[in-house]
Amino acid sequence: MKIDVAAKFDVIVIGSGISGLICALELGKNNKSVCLITKEAVTESSSLYAQGGISVPLGKFDSVDKHLEDTLRAGTPLCDLKNANQIISRSIYAFEKLISYGVKFDLNPESENVLHQTKEAAHSVPRVVHVGGDASGRIITKTLIDKVCREPNISISQGTCVLSLLKDPNGNAFGVLVEDVTKNKYIVLGKNIILASGGVGQLYKYTTNPVVCTGDGIAMAYRAGVCVQDLEMIQFHPTVFLGKGDPFLVTEAIRGEGGRLKNINGEYFAKHYHELGELAPRDVLARAILAEMGKTMSGFVYLDLSTFKEEYFINRFPTIYKECLNRNIALFEKGIPVSPAAHYLIGGIKTDVFGSTNISALWAIGEVASSGFHGANRLASNSLLECIVVPHLLVERLLSIPEVELPQLESLDVDFDSNSIDDDGLKSLIKELQDRNTKAISLLRNKNTLNEHLQWLTELESKVNTNLLAFQYQVQELKNMILLSKLITKASIFRDHSLGVHYREDCKELSKEFKHSIFNENKQLSWEIQKNESELVPILK
Ligand code: SIN
């Protein structure tokens, strides 16, 4: 089928979370024509739901070295030392940039003109700056969207789904095939293409991620021959409300400021599992909660707020307070019912600290990318830090490299799979996929379940023919979800030991090997040795 070229831009940005918005804004301000493509409304992204804040080493008790050390300890042993150092070293610059956009960070209620910095798991000092109490993501996103909408060099295509990346015969990225809200398909050409399309939370039954997070960016990149790494590294957030209505995150900052976990029998249990109790690494705490839920045969444990003054809590965590009120949760009496849910993809498209991939003119930033900053276990609030730092590094890089010529093209032939699936069929397939993924590739994994799951996915894949692009976008999204589930399952089988957030019940002892799992450009899975091993060891001693 012939598809027309509809528009040409200097840069195409796919995804409207914080990293995509900063890139678009800074490029627009530097006279680059930018097309910002987003699957739903421009407001919908994981960034919007981020509560905790941004980790920035400010203040006299903190430093870049200390922040780096905490990052490396949490992510041990897979952090890329050089990239982590570069990101943290640029954190204050990026933080001040946010202030220049108009973001007003919360001050300490007890001392005027001093920022409030809170503590989250595995940070050695209070380091996390926040906005609107627990509304950091929402307010930063809104501030950026206001600016992006006023920037004349940026065109925003909302409700537009990218079906695939286009490469020229030399293997360089030069455009995307999209479907818009009216179901029109067309091609957009771009001298550079930035993937900022977020994670994969929707592969699971329970997640903190919005419905757009179906792994499309990684799936299309993998199909185009982009290297992806450490897909088995998926972080589960320990405390998510999963009861009546939509799930909502219950920020770790509550535990950082005194919230305690108790099981439904009223027993505080966190210290039985780790000396750091409520501030133990997220994976340890999430598994502890699962164990307590199993022991008490309950679907949740409580986050007890009895250490808080009610008025303080309401002002400090207004979003969570409102969510609880809307659901009639007696938060100050019993606590907030919480359980673990899929939260953050640590692995992803293999990049350097500028977001460059192995394909020329294709870049990846934010959750879709994996620069080794987070290692095998992400330090809380380092993801928003990455989202505000890397876009500036990438924009500086793009402004310094020579511009390429776009091909003179009016249309392209594209083969589609014309099979369609009705809405009910799609919904039930997605539900089954999410249920099965939740059993096989969650917090607890084992060889037998993983192998059975891989077999089921392979059968499903052949039924839904994943080789050709789907004519119907929703089917393409399902194909992406199946592909990602399969890649995560394969990587989880391949990593036959426990490491960081990847926990194998059949091999519980932590691995001492420093190696990344990588699907290379030929889609072969292999190990790549972590290059900083000799420098990391003394720092972590
Ligand atoms: C939270 O607020 O607990 C989430 C922060 C994060 O995932 O970094």
PDB file of N, CA and C in Angstrom, residues 42-95:
ATOM      1  N   VAL A  42      -1.451  15.274  25.037  1.00  0.00           N
ATOM      2  CA  VAL A  42      -0.066  15.624  25.364  1.00  0.00           C
ATOM      3  C   VAL A  42       0.205  15.523  26.865  1.00  0.00           C
ATOM      4  N   THR A  43      -0.835  15.606  27.662  1.00  0.00           N
ATOM      5  CA  THR A  43      -0.671  15.547  29.120  1.00  0.00           C
ATOM      6  C   THR A  43      -0.414  14.131  29.633  1.00  0.00           C
ATOM      7  N   GLU A  44      -0.707  13.105  28.821  1.00  0.00           N
ATOM      8  CA  GLU A  44      -0.680  11.736  29.359  1.00  0.00           C
ATOM      9  C   GLU A  44       0.701  11.085  29.219  1.00  0.00           C
ATOM     10  N   SER A  45       1.347  10.858  30.362  1.00  0.00           N
ATOM     11  CA  SER A  45       2.651  10.178  30.367  1.00  0.00           C
ATOM     12  C   SER A  45       2.909   9.716  31.789  1.00  0.00           C
ATOM     13  N   SER A  46       3.924   8.860  31.954  1.00  0.00           N
ATOM     14  CA  SER A  46       4.262   8.412  33.315  1.00  0.00           C
ATOM     15  C   SER A  46       4.727   9.582  34.173  1.00  0.00           C
ATOM     16  N   SER A  47       5.403  10.558  33.532  1.00  0.00           N
ATOM     17  CA  SER A  47       5.914  11.710  34.291  1.00  0.00           C
ATOM     18  C   SER A  47       4.812  12.370  35.104  1.00  0.00           C
ATOM     19  N   LEU A  48       3.623  12.424  34.502  1.00  0.00           N
ATOM     20  CA  LEU A  48       2.504  13.104  35.153  1.00  0.00           C
ATOM     21  C   LEU A  48       2.195  12.523  36.533  1.00  0.00           C
ATOM     22  N   TYR A  49       2.455  11.217  36.690  1.00  0.00           N
ATOM     23  CA  TYR A  49       2.067  10.534  37.935  1.00  0.00           C
ATOM     24  C   TYR A  49       3.217  10.435  38.940  1.00  0.00           C
ATOM     25  N   ALA A  50       4.378  10.995  38.581  1.00  0.00           N
ATOM     26  CA  ALA A  50       5.526  10.920  39.499  1.00  0.00           C
ATOM     27  C   ALA A  50       5.237  11.780  40.722  1.00  0.00           C
ATOM     28  N   GLN A  51       5.440  11.215  41.889  1.00  0.00           N
ATOM     29  CA  GLN A  51       5.081  11.950  43.111  1.00  0.00           C
ATOM     30  C   GLN A  51       6.306  12.434  43.863  1.00  0.00           C
ATOM     31  N   GLY A  52       7.250  11.496  44.131  1.00  0.00           N
ATOM     32  CA  GLY A  52       8.359  11.757  45.049  1.00  0.00           C
ATOM     33  C   GLY A  52       9.115  13.036  44.737  1.00  0.00           C
ATOM     34  N   GLY A  53       9.687  13.125  43.542  1.00  0.00           N
ATOM     35  CA  GLY A  53      10.425  14.319  43.154  1.00  0.00           C
ATOM     36  C   GLY A  53      11.698  13.976  42.405  1.00  0.00           C
ATOM     37  N   ILE A  54      12.695  14.845  42.556  1.00  0.00           N
ATOM     38  CA  ILE A  54      13.947  14.707  41.802  1.00  0.00           C
ATOM     39  C   ILE A  54      15.109  14.679  42.786  1.00  0.00           C
ATOM     40  N   SER A  55      16.001  13.715  42.616  1.00  0.00           N
ATOM     41  CA  SER A  55      17.154  13.685  43.520  1.00  0.00           C
ATOM     42  C   SER A  55      18.232  14.623  42.975  1.00  0.00           C
ATOM     43  N   VAL A  56      18.618  15.578  43.796  1.00  0.00           N
ATOM     44  CA  VAL A  56      19.645  16.564  43.400  1.00  0.00           C
ATOM     45  C   VAL A  56      20.570  16.776  44.610  1.00  0.00           C
ATOM     46  N   PRO A  57      21.894  16.662  44.413  1.00  0.00           N
ATOM     47  CA  PRO A  57      22.803  16.777  45.557  1.00  0.00           C
ATOM     48  C   PRO A  57      23.048  18.236  45.953  1.00  0.00           C
ATOM     49  N   LEU A  58      22.071  18.834  46.618  1.00  0.00           N
ATOM     50  CA  LEU A  58      22.183  20.221  47.065  1.00  0.00           C
ATOM     51  C   LEU A  58      22.504  20.232  48.551  1.00  0.00           C
ATOM     52  N   GLY A  59      22.947  21.344  49.042  1.00  0.00           N
ATOM     53  CA  GLY A  59      23.070  21.468  50.502  1.00  0.00           C
ATOM     54  C   GLY A  59      24.420  21.035  51.024  1.00  0.00           C
ATOM     55  N   LYS A  60      24.725  21.488  52.247  1.00  0.00           N
ATOM     56  CA  LYS A  60      26.089  21.281  52.752  1.00  0.00           C
ATOM     57  C   LYS A  60      26.394  19.848  53.187  1.00  0.00           C
ATOM     58  N   PHE A  61      25.366  19.036  53.348  1.00  0.00           N
ATOM     59  CA  PHE A  61      25.641  17.646  53.746  1.00  0.00           C
ATOM     60  C   PHE A  61      25.728  16.698  52.557  1.00  0.00           C
ATOM     61  N   ASP A  62      25.625  17.263  51.350  1.00  0.00           N
ATOM     62  CA  ASP A  62      25.583  16.390  50.176  1.00  0.00           C
ATOM     63  C   ASP A  62      26.633  16.821  49.139  1.00  0.00           C
ATOM     64  N   SER A  63      26.881  15.936  48.198  1.00  0.00           N
ATOM     65  CA  SER A  63      27.830  16.256  47.120  1.00  0.00           C
ATOM     66  C   SER A  63      27.574  15.308  45.956  1.00  0.00           C
ATOM     67  N   VAL A  64      28.152  15.652  44.796  1.00  0.00           N
ATOM     68  CA  VAL A  64      28.021  14.775  43.620  1.00  0.00           C
ATOM     69  C   VAL A  64      28.586  13.395  43.951  1.00  0.00           C
ATOM     70  N   ASP A  65      29.707  13.357  44.662  1.00  0.00           N
ATOM     71  CA  ASP A  65      30.339  12.060  44.972  1.00  0.00           C
ATOM     72  C   ASP A  65      29.449  11.190  45.841  1.00  0.00           C
ATOM     73  N   LYS A  66      28.802  11.841  46.822  1.00  0.00           N
ATOM     74  CA  LYS A  66      27.928  11.088  47.731  1.00  0.00           C
ATOM     75  C   LYS A  66      26.710  10.526  46.971  1.00  0.00           C
ATOM     76  N   HIS A  67      26.143  11.382  46.120  1.00  0.00           N
ATOM     77  CA  HIS A  67      24.987  10.961  45.318  1.00  0.00           C
ATOM     78  C   HIS A  67      25.393   9.816  44.383  1.00  0.00           C
ATOM     79  N   LEU A  68      26.585   9.951  43.800  1.00  0.00           N
ATOM     80  CA  LEU A  68      27.083   8.912  42.898  1.00  0.00           C
ATOM     81  C   LEU A  68      27.253   7.596  43.657  1.00  0.00           C
ATOM     82  N   GLU A  69      27.811   7.687  44.829  1.00  0.00           N
ATOM     83  CA  GLU A  69      28.050   6.474  45.616  1.00  0.00           C
ATOM     84  C   GLU A  69      26.722   5.777  45.955  1.00  0.00           C
ATOM     85  N   ASP A  70      25.710   6.560  46.352  1.00  0.00           N
ATOM     86  CA  ASP A  70      24.397   5.969  46.650  1.00  0.00           C
ATOM     87  C   ASP A  70      23.801   5.302  45.404  1.00  0.00           C
ATOM     88  N   THR A  71      23.977   5.984  44.254  1.00  0.00           N
ATOM     89  CA  THR A  71      23.451   5.438  42.988  1.00  0.00           C
ATOM     90  C   THR A  71      24.119   4.108  42.663  1.00  0.00           C
ATOM     91  N   LEU A  72      25.450   4.067  42.835  1.00  0.00           N
ATOM     92  CA  LEU A  72      26.209   2.852  42.501  1.00  0.00           C
ATOM     93  C   LEU A  72      25.876   1.718  43.470  1.00  0.00           C
ATOM     94  N   ARG A  73      25.723   2.074  44.741  1.00  0.00           N
ATOM     95  CA  ARG A  73      25.385   1.032  45.734  1.00  0.00           C
ATOM     96  C   ARG A  73      24.027   0.423  45.433  1.00  0.00           C
ATOM     97  N   ALA A  74      23.035   1.285  45.121  1.00  0.00           N
ATOM     98  CA  ALA A  74      21.690   0.772  44.833  1.00  0.00           C
ATOM     99  C   ALA A  74      21.716  -0.072  43.563  1.00  0.00           C
ATOM    100  N   GLY A  75      22.440   0.396  42.561  1.00  0.00           N
ATOM    101  CA  GLY A  75      22.388  -0.251  41.241  1.00  0.00           C
ATOM    102  C   GLY A  75      23.419  -1.333  41.044  1.00  0.00           C
ATOM    103  N   THR A  76      24.149  -1.615  42.083  1.00  0.00           N
ATOM    104  CA  THR A  76      25.262  -2.531  41.972  1.00  0.00           C
ATOM    105  C   THR A  76      24.846  -3.866  41.370  1.00  0.00           C
ATOM    106  N   PRO A  77      25.644  -4.450  40.494  1.00  0.00           N
ATOM    107  CA  PRO A  77      26.926  -3.960  40.015  1.00  0.00           C
ATOM    108  C   PRO A  77      26.849  -3.460  38.578  1.00  0.00           C
ATOM    109  N   LEU A  78      25.650  -3.104  38.119  1.00  0.00           N
ATOM    110  CA  LEU A  78      25.541  -2.835  36.685  1.00  0.00           C
ATOM    111  C   LEU A  78      25.593  -1.370  36.287  1.00  0.00           C
ATOM    112  N   CYS A  79      25.866  -0.456  37.245  1.00  0.00           N
ATOM    113  CA  CYS A  79      25.877   0.965  36.869  1.00  0.00           C
ATOM    114  C   CYS A  79      27.054   1.275  35.942  1.00  0.00           C
ATOM    115  N   ASP A  80      26.791   2.142  34.991  1.00  0.00           N
ATOM    116  CA  ASP A  80      27.880   2.664  34.184  1.00  0.00           C
ATOM    117  C   ASP A  80      28.410   3.896  34.907  1.00  0.00           C
ATOM    118  N   LEU A  81      29.598   3.738  35.466  1.00  0.00           N
ATOM    119  CA  LEU A  81      30.174   4.768  36.332  1.00  0.00           C
ATOM    120  C   LEU A  81      30.297   6.119  35.628  1.00  0.00           C
ATOM    121  N   LYS A  82      30.783   6.087  34.403  1.00  0.00           N
ATOM    122  CA  LYS A  82      31.025   7.346  33.676  1.00  0.00           C
ATOM    123  C   LYS A  82      29.700   8.067  33.393  1.00  0.00           C
ATOM    124  N   ASN A  83      28.716   7.299  32.911  1.00  0.00           N
ATOM    125  CA  ASN A  83      27.419   7.921  32.601  1.00  0.00           C
ATOM    126  C   ASN A  83      26.744   8.439  33.866  1.00  0.00           C
ATOM    127  N   ALA A  84      26.819   7.644  34.944  1.00  0.00           N
ATOM    128  CA  ALA A  84      26.174   8.061  36.197  1.00  0.00           C
ATOM    129  C   ALA A  84      26.833   9.351  36.701  1.00  0.00           C
ATOM    130  N   ASN A  85      28.149   9.402  36.635  1.00  0.00           N
ATOM    131  CA  ASN A  85      28.880  10.592  37.090  1.00  0.00           C
ATOM    132  C   ASN A  85      28.482  11.817  36.263  1.00  0.00           C
ATOM    133  N   GLN A  86      28.383  11.611  34.951  1.00  0.00           N
ATOM    134  CA  GLN A  86      28.056  12.732  34.074  1.00  0.00           C
ATOM    135  C   GLN A  86      26.638  13.261  34.349  1.00  0.00           C
ATOM    136  N   ILE A  87      25.707  12.345  34.580  1.00  0.00           N
ATOM    137  CA  ILE A  87      24.320  12.771  34.820  1.00  0.00           C
ATOM    138  C   ILE A  87      24.234  13.521  36.153  1.00  0.00           C
ATOM    139  N   ILE A  88      24.838  12.959  37.180  1.00  0.00           N
ATOM    140  CA  ILE A  88      24.729  13.610  38.496  1.00  0.00           C
ATOM    141  C   ILE A  88      25.481  14.946  38.500  1.00  0.00           C
ATOM    142  N   SER A  89      26.611  14.995  37.791  1.00  0.00           N
ATOM    143  CA  SER A  89      27.367  16.256  37.735  1.00  0.00           C
ATOM    144  C   SER A  89      26.570  17.377  37.072  1.00  0.00           C
ATOM    145  N   ARG A  90      25.639  17.012  36.166  1.00  0.00           N
ATOM    146  CA  ARG A  90      24.846  18.041  35.499  1.00  0.00           C
ATOM    147  C   ARG A  90      23.515  18.294  36.208  1.00  0.00           C
ATOM    148  N   SER A  91      23.302  17.681  37.381  1.00  0.00           N
ATOM    149  CA  SER A  91      21.965  17.756  37.992  1.00  0.00           C
ATOM    150  C   SER A  91      21.596  19.172  38.427  1.00  0.00           C
ATOM    151  N   ILE A  92      22.557  19.908  38.969  1.00  0.00           N
ATOM    152  CA  ILE A  92      22.200  21.242  39.475  1.00  0.00           C
ATOM    153  C   ILE A  92      21.870  22.182  38.308  1.00  0.00           C
ATOM    154  N   TYR A  93      22.609  22.027  37.214  1.00  0.00           N
ATOM    155  CA  TYR A  93      22.305  22.826  36.014  1.00  0.00           C
ATOM    156  C   TYR A  93      20.861  22.561  35.554  1.00  0.00           C
ATOM    157  N   ALA A  94      20.502  21.270  35.461  1.00  0.00           N
ATOM    158  CA  ALA A  94      19.164  20.923  34.952  1.00  0.00           C
ATOM    159  C   ALA A  94      18.069  21.364  35.928  1.00  0.00           C
ATOM    160  N   PHE A  95      18.368  21.259  37.206  1.00  0.00           N
ATOM    161  CA  PHE A  95      17.417  21.693  38.246  1.00  0.00           C
ATOM    162  C   PHE A  95      17.184  23.213  38.120  1.00  0.00           C
TER     163      PHE A  95
END
